[in-house]
Coordinates of C-alpha atoms in Angstrom, one line a residue:
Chain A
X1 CA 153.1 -35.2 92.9
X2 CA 154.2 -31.7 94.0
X3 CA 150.9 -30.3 93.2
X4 CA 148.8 -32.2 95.8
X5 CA 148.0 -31.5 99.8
X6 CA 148.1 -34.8 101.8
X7 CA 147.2 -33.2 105.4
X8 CA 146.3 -30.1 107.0
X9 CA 145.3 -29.5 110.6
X10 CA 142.1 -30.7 109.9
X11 CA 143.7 -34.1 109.0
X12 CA 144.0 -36.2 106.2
X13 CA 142.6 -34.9 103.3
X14 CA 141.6 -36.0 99.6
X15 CA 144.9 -34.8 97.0
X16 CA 144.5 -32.3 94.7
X17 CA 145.5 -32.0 91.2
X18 CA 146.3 -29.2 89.1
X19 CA 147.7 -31.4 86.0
X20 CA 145.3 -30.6 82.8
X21 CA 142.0 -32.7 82.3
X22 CA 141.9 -34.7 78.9
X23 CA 140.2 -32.7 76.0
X24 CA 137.6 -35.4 75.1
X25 CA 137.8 -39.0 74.0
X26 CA 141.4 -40.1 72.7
X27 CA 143.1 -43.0 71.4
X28 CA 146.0 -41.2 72.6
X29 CA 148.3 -42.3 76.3
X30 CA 145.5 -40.7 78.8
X31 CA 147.8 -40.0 82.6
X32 CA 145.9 -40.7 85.9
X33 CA 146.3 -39.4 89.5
X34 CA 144.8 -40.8 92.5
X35 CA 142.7 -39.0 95.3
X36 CA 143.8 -41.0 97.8
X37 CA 147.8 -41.6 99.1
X38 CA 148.8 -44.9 97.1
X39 CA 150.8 -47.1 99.5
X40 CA 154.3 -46.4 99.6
X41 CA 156.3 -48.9 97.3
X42 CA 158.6 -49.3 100.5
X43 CA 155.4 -50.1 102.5
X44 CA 154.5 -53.3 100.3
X45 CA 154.3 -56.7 102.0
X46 CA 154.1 -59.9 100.7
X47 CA 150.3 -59.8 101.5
X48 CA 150.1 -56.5 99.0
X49 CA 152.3 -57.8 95.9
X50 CA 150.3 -61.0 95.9
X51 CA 147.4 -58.2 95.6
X52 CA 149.0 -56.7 92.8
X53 CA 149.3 -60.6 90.9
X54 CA 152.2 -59.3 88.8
X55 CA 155.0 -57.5 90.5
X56 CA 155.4 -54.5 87.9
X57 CA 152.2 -53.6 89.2
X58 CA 153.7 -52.1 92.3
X59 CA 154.9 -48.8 90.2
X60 CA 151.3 -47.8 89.3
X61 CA 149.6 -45.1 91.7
X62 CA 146.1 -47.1 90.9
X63 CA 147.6 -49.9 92.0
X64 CA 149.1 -49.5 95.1
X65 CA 145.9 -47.3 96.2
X66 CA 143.6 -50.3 95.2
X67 CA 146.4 -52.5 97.0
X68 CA 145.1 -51.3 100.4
X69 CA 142.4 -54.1 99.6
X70 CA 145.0 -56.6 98.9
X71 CA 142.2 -59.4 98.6
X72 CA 139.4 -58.0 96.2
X73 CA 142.5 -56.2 94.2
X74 CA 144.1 -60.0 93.3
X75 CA 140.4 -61.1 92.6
X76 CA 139.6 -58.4 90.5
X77 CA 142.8 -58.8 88.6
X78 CA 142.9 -62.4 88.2
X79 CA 139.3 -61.8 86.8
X80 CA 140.3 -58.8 84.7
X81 CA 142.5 -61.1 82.8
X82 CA 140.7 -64.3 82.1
X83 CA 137.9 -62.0 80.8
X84 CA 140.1 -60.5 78.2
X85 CA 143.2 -62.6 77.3
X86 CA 141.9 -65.7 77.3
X87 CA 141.4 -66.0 73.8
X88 CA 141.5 -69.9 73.3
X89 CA 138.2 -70.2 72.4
X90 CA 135.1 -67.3 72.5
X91 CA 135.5 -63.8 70.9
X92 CA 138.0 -62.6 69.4
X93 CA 140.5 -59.8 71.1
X94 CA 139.4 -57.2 69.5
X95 CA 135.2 -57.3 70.3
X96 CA 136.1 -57.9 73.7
X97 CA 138.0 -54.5 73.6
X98 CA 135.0 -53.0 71.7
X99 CA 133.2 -53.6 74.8
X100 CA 135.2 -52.1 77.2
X101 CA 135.7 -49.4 75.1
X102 CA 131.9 -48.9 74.7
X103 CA 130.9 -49.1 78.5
X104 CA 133.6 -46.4 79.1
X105 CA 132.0 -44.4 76.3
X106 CA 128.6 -44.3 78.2
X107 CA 130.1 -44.0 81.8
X108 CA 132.8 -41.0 80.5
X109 CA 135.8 -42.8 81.5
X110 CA 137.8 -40.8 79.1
X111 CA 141.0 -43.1 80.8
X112 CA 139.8 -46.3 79.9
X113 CA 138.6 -45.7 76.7
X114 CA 142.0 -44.3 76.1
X115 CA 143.2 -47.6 76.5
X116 CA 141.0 -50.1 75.4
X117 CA 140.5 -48.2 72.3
X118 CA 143.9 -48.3 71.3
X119 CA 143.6 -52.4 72.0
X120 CA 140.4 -52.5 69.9
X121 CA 141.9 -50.7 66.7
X122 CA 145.1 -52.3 67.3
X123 CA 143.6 -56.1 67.2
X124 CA 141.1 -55.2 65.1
X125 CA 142.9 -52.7 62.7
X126 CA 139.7 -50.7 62.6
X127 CA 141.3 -47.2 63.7
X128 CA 138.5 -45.1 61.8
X129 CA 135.9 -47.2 63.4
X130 CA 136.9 -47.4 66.7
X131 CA 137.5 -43.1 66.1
X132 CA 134.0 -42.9 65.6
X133 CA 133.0 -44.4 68.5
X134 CA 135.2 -41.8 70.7
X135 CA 134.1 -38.8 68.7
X136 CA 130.5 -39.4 68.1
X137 CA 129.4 -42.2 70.8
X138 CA 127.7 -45.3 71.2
X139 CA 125.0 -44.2 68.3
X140 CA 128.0 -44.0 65.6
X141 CA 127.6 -46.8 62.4
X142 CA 130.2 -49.0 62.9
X143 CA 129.3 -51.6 60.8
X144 CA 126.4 -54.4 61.9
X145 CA 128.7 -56.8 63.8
X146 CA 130.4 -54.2 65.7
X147 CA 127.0 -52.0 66.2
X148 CA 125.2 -54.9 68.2
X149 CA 128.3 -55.7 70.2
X150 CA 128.0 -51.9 71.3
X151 CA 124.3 -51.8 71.3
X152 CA 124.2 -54.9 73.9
X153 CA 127.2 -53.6 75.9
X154 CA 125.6 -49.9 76.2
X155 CA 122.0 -51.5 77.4
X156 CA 123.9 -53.7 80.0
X157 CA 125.7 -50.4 81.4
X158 CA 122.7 -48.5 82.0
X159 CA 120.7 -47.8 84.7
X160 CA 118.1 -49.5 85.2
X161 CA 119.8 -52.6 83.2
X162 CA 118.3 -52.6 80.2
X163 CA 119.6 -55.4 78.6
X164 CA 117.3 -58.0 77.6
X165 CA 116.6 -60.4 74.7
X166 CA 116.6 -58.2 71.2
X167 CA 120.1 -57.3 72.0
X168 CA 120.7 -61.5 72.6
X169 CA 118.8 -62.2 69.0
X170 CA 121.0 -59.0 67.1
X171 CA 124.1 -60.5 68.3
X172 CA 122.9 -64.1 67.2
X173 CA 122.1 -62.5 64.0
X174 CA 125.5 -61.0 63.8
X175 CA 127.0 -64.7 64.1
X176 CA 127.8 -64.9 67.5
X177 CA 127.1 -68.2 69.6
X178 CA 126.2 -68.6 73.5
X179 CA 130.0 -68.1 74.5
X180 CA 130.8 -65.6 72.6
X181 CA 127.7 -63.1 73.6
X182 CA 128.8 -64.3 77.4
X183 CA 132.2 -62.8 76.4
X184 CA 130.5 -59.5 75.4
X185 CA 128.1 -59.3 78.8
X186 CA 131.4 -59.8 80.6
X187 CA 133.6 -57.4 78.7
X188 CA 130.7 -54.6 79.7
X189 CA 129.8 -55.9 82.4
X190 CA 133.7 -55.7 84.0
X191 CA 134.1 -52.6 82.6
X192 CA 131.2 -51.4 84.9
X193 CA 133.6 -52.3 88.1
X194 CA 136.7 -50.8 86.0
X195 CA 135.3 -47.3 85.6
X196 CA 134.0 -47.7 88.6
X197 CA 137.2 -47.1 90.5
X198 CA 139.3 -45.8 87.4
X199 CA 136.5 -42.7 87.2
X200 CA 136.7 -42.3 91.2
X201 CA 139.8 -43.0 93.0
X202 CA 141.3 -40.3 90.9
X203 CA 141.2 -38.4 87.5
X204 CA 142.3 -38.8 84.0
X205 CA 144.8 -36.2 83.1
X206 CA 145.6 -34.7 79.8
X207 CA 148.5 -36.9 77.6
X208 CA 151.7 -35.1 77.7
Chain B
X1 CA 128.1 -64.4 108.5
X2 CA 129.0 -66.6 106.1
X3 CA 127.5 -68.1 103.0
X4 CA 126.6 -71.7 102.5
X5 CA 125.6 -70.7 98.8
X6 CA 129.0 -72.8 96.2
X7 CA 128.5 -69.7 93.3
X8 CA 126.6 -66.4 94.2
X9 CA 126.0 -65.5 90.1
X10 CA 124.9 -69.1 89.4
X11 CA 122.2 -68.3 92.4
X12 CA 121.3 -64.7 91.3
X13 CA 121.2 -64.9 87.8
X14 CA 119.3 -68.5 87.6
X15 CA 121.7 -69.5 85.0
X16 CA 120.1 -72.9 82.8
X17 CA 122.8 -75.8 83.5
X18 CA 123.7 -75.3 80.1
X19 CA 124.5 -71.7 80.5
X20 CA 126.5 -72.4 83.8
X21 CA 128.3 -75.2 82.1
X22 CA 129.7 -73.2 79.0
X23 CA 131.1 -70.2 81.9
X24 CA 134.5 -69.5 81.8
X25 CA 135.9 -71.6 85.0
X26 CA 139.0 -68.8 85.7
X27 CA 135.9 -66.4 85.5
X28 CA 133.8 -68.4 87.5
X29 CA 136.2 -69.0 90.4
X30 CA 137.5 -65.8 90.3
X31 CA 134.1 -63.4 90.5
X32 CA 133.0 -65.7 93.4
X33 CA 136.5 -65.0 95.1
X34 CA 135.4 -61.6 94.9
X35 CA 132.3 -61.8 96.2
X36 CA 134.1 -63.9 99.1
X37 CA 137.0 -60.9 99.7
X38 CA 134.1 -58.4 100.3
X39 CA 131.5 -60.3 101.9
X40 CA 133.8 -62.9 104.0
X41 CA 137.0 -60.2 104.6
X42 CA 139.9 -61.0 106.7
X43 CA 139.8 -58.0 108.4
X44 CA 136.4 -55.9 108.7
X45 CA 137.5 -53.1 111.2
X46 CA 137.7 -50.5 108.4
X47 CA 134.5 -51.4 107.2
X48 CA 132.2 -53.3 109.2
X49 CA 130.3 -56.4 107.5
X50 CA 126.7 -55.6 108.2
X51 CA 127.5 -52.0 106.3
X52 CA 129.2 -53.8 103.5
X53 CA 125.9 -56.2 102.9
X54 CA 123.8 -52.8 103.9
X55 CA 126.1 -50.7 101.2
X56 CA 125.3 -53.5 98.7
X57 CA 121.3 -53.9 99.5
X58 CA 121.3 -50.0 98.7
X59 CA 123.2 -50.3 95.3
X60 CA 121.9 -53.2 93.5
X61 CA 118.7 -51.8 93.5
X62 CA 119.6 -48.3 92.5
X63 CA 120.9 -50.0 89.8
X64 CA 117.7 -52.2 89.0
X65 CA 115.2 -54.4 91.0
X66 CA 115.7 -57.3 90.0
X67 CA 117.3 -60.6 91.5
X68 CA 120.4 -59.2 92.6
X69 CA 119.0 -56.7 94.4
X70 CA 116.1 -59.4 95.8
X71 CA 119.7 -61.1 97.5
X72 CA 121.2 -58.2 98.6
X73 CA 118.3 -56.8 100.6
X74 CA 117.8 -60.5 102.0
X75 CA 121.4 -60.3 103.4
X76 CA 120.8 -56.8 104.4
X77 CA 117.7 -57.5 106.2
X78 CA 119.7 -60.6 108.1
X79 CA 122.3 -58.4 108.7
X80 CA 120.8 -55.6 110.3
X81 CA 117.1 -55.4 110.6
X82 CA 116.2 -52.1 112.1
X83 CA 119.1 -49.8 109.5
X84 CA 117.7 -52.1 106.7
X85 CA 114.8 -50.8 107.0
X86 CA 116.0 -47.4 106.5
X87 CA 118.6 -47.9 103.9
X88 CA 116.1 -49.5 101.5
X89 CA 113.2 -47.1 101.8
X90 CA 115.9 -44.6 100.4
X91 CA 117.1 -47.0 97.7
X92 CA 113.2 -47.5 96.8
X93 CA 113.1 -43.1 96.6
X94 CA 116.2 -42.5 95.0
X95 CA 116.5 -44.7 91.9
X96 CA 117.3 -42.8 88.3
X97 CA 117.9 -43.4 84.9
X98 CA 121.7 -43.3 84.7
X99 CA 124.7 -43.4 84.2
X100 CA 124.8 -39.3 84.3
X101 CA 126.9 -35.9 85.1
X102 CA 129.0 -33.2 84.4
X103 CA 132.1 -34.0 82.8
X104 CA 135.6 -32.1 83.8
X105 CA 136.7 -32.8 80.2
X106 CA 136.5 -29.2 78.0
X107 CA 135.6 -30.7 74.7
X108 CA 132.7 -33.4 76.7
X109 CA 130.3 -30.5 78.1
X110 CA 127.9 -30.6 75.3
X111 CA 127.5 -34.2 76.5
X112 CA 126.8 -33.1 80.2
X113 CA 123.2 -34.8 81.6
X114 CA 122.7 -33.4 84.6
X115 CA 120.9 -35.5 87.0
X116 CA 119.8 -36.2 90.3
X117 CA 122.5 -35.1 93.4
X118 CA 121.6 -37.4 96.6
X119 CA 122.7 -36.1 100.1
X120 CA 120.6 -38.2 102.8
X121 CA 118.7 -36.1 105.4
X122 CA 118.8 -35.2 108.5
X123 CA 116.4 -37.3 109.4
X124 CA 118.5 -40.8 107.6
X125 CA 121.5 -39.3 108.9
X126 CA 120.1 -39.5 112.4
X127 CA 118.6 -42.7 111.9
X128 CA 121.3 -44.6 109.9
X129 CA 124.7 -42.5 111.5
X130 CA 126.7 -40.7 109.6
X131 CA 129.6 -42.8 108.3
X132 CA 126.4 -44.9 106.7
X133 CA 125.2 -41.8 105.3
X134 CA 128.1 -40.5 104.2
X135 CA 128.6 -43.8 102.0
X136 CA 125.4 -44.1 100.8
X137 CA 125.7 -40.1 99.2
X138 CA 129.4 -41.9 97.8
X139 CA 127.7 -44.7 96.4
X140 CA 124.7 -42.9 94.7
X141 CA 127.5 -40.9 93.4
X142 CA 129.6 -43.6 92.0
X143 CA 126.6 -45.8 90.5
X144 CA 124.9 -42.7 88.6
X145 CA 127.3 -39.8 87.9
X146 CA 130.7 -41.6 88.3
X147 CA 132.4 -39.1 86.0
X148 CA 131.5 -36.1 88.6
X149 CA 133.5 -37.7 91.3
X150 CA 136.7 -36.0 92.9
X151 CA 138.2 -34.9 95.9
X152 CA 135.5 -33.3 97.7
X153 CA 133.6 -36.9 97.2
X154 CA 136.6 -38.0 99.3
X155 CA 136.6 -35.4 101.7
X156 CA 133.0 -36.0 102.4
X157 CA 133.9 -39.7 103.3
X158 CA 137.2 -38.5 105.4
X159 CA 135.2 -36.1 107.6
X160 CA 132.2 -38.8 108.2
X161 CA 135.2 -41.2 109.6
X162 CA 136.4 -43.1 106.6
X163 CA 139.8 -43.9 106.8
X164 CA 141.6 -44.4 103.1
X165 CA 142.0 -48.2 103.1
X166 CA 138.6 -48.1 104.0
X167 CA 137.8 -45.5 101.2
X168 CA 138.9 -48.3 99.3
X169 CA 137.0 -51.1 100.3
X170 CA 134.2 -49.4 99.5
X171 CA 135.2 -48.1 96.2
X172 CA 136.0 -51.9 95.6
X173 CA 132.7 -53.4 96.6
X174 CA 130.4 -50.8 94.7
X175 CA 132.0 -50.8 91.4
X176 CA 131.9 -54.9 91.8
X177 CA 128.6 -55.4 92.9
X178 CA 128.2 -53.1 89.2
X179 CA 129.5 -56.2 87.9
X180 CA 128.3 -58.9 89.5
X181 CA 124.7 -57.8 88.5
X182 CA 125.4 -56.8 85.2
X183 CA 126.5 -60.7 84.4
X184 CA 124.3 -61.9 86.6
X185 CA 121.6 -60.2 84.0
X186 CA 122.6 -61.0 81.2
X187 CA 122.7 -64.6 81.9
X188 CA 119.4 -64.7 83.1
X189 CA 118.7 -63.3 79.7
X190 CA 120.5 -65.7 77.3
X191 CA 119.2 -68.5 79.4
X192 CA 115.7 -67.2 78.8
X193 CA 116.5 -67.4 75.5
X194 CA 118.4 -70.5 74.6
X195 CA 118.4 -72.2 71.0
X196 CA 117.0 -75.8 71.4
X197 CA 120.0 -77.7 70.7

């Protein structure tokens, strides 16, 4: 990071980037930098890798900045992960993704878009689909199934939540049950705290 | 303070047993775990308790009045009676229809909505102090125009008295209180609408 400022006289300052922005929307490998100093990796304690859940964690930038939090980070993971890998039972990988990927359409994370996009087409095989999605947005036909899961998810991301029971009956309609609609409103609904801190702690940068 | 209450989303979204009994345990015991790291820390210095429950007040109901908030501003006013006061009268005058903003991205600016830009006055400055204030601006920011944030958002927070871990903390506790609600509401709605079995 030979581009950013830590601290002038005035004290400790936000970093400063001059690594390109992202174009638009892309299924492509989206970079990040952080705002804030990440802890240094020779700085981490016990308390911080049990933050991180998963040691390989600790040679992220966004995760050794959110790591200053050890407790909510390990939370926040550990709920990250139920949310979209357990896949016993409930919706399927890839809707779950669609989700994600919707709520960062509407909140312009162009970073974690990048990525749950690429796990939508990839589970679902739908790469057109999901393309439309990026280029066009939320109001792009993706086929009924798809266009309620992103209808419901975009309503539950706006401000004020407008969510409500239409977008419960569409998805009904579409074939999903109880469980797998609460796997959507919590796919969208995490993805509100995701880009929440991915869209603010620091930037998206352009892929290489 | 703590809380007596076993599962805050259960509470706040008045889940129907049956809906309660069908969500994910991991889920479950991991959201409220959340809710426990911000609202019962182990260490508060960074970021005082009564702001965190004053912080949260403000930004559940920016981002709707409904339940959630109704808890929020209940803790809020427990917390701290006379900033409470303060802190919600702004929520109540600064709601919008988000999420909203300027993107950096070149090929994204047709897409730009530009929206409301809160900086509190000099009046809520004085009245709430200005490491309050300067979070409240942050967290107007970060629920509405997310993609607009950048290091001058920081700054702002760094030269109000915010140190980085606290920076964090903060960061942390919006963005989950943006999902806390979010399935709090949307199990309020599908148990307003359960199938008779």
């Amino acid at each position: 990071m030979s581009d950013t400022i830590v601290e002038t006289a005035d004290g400790i300052r936000a970093l400063r980037h001059d690594a390109p922005h992202p174009d638009a929307f892309t299924r492509d490998s989206v970079g990040w930098l952080p705002w804030l100093e990440p802890l240094p990796v020779d700085q981490l304690t016990e308390r911080h890798h049990a933050g991180l859940v998963d040691r390989g964690r600790a040679s992220s930038d966004y995760f050794r900045l959110l790591a200053r939090d050890p407790e909510i980070l390990r939370a926040r993971t550990l709920t990250d992960k139920d949310i979209f890998y357990n896949v016993a039972e409930g919706l399927p990988r890839a809707d779950r993704e669609l989700a994600a990927a919707a709520a960062s359409r509407v909140n312009g994370c162009v970073f974690c878009a990048s990525v749950h996009a690429r796990f939508a087409a990839h589970f679902s095989g739908r790469e057109d689909a999901v393309d439309r999605l990026l280029a066009e947005g939320v109001g792009a036909d993706l086929g009924e199934r798809w266009n309620a899961i992103v209808a419901a998810s975009t309503a539950l991301t706006q401000t004020p939540i407008a969510f409500g029971p239409a977008h419960v009956a569409r998805l009904r309609a579409a074939g999903l049950d109880d469980l797998e609609i609460s796997d959507v409103v919590h796919g969208a609904a995490f993805f509100n705290w995701a880009n929440r801190l991915m869209l603010t702690i620091g930037r998206a940068v352009a892929p290489a | 303070m703590t809380t007596a209450i076993s599962d805050v989303i259960d509470e706040i979204s008045g889940a129907s047993p049956a809906v309660s009994a069908r969500r994910r345990p991991v889920t479950r015991e991991q959201s409220q775990a959340s809710f426990d790291a911000l609202f019962a820390p182990v260490d508060d210095s960074e970021f005082a308790l009564d702001d965190r429950w004053l912080l949260a007040a403000f930004v559940t109901r920016l981002t709707a009045a409904d339940p959630t908030a109704d808890f929020y501003a209940d803790r809020a006013r427990e917390a701290a009676p006379d900033l409470a006061v303060h802190v919600l009268a702004e929520a109540d005058a600064q709601t919008a229809a988000g999420p909203y903003g300027v993107y950096a991205e070149p090929g994204l600016q047709r897409e730009n909505i530009v929206g409301p830009r809160y900086l509190p006055s000099a009046d809520v400055r004085a009245a709430v102090g200005d490491k309050l204030a300067a979070a409240l601006a942050h967290a107007h920011l970060v629920t509405y125009r997310l993609r607009e944030t950048d290091g001058a958002s920081h700054d702002a927070l760094l030269d109000a008295g915010w140190s980085v871990d606290g920076i964090v903390t903060l960061s942390q506790l919006i963005a989950f209180l943006a999902f806390q609600q979010r399935v709090a509401a949307g199990l309020r709605v599908l148990s307003a609408t359960e199938v008779a079995a």
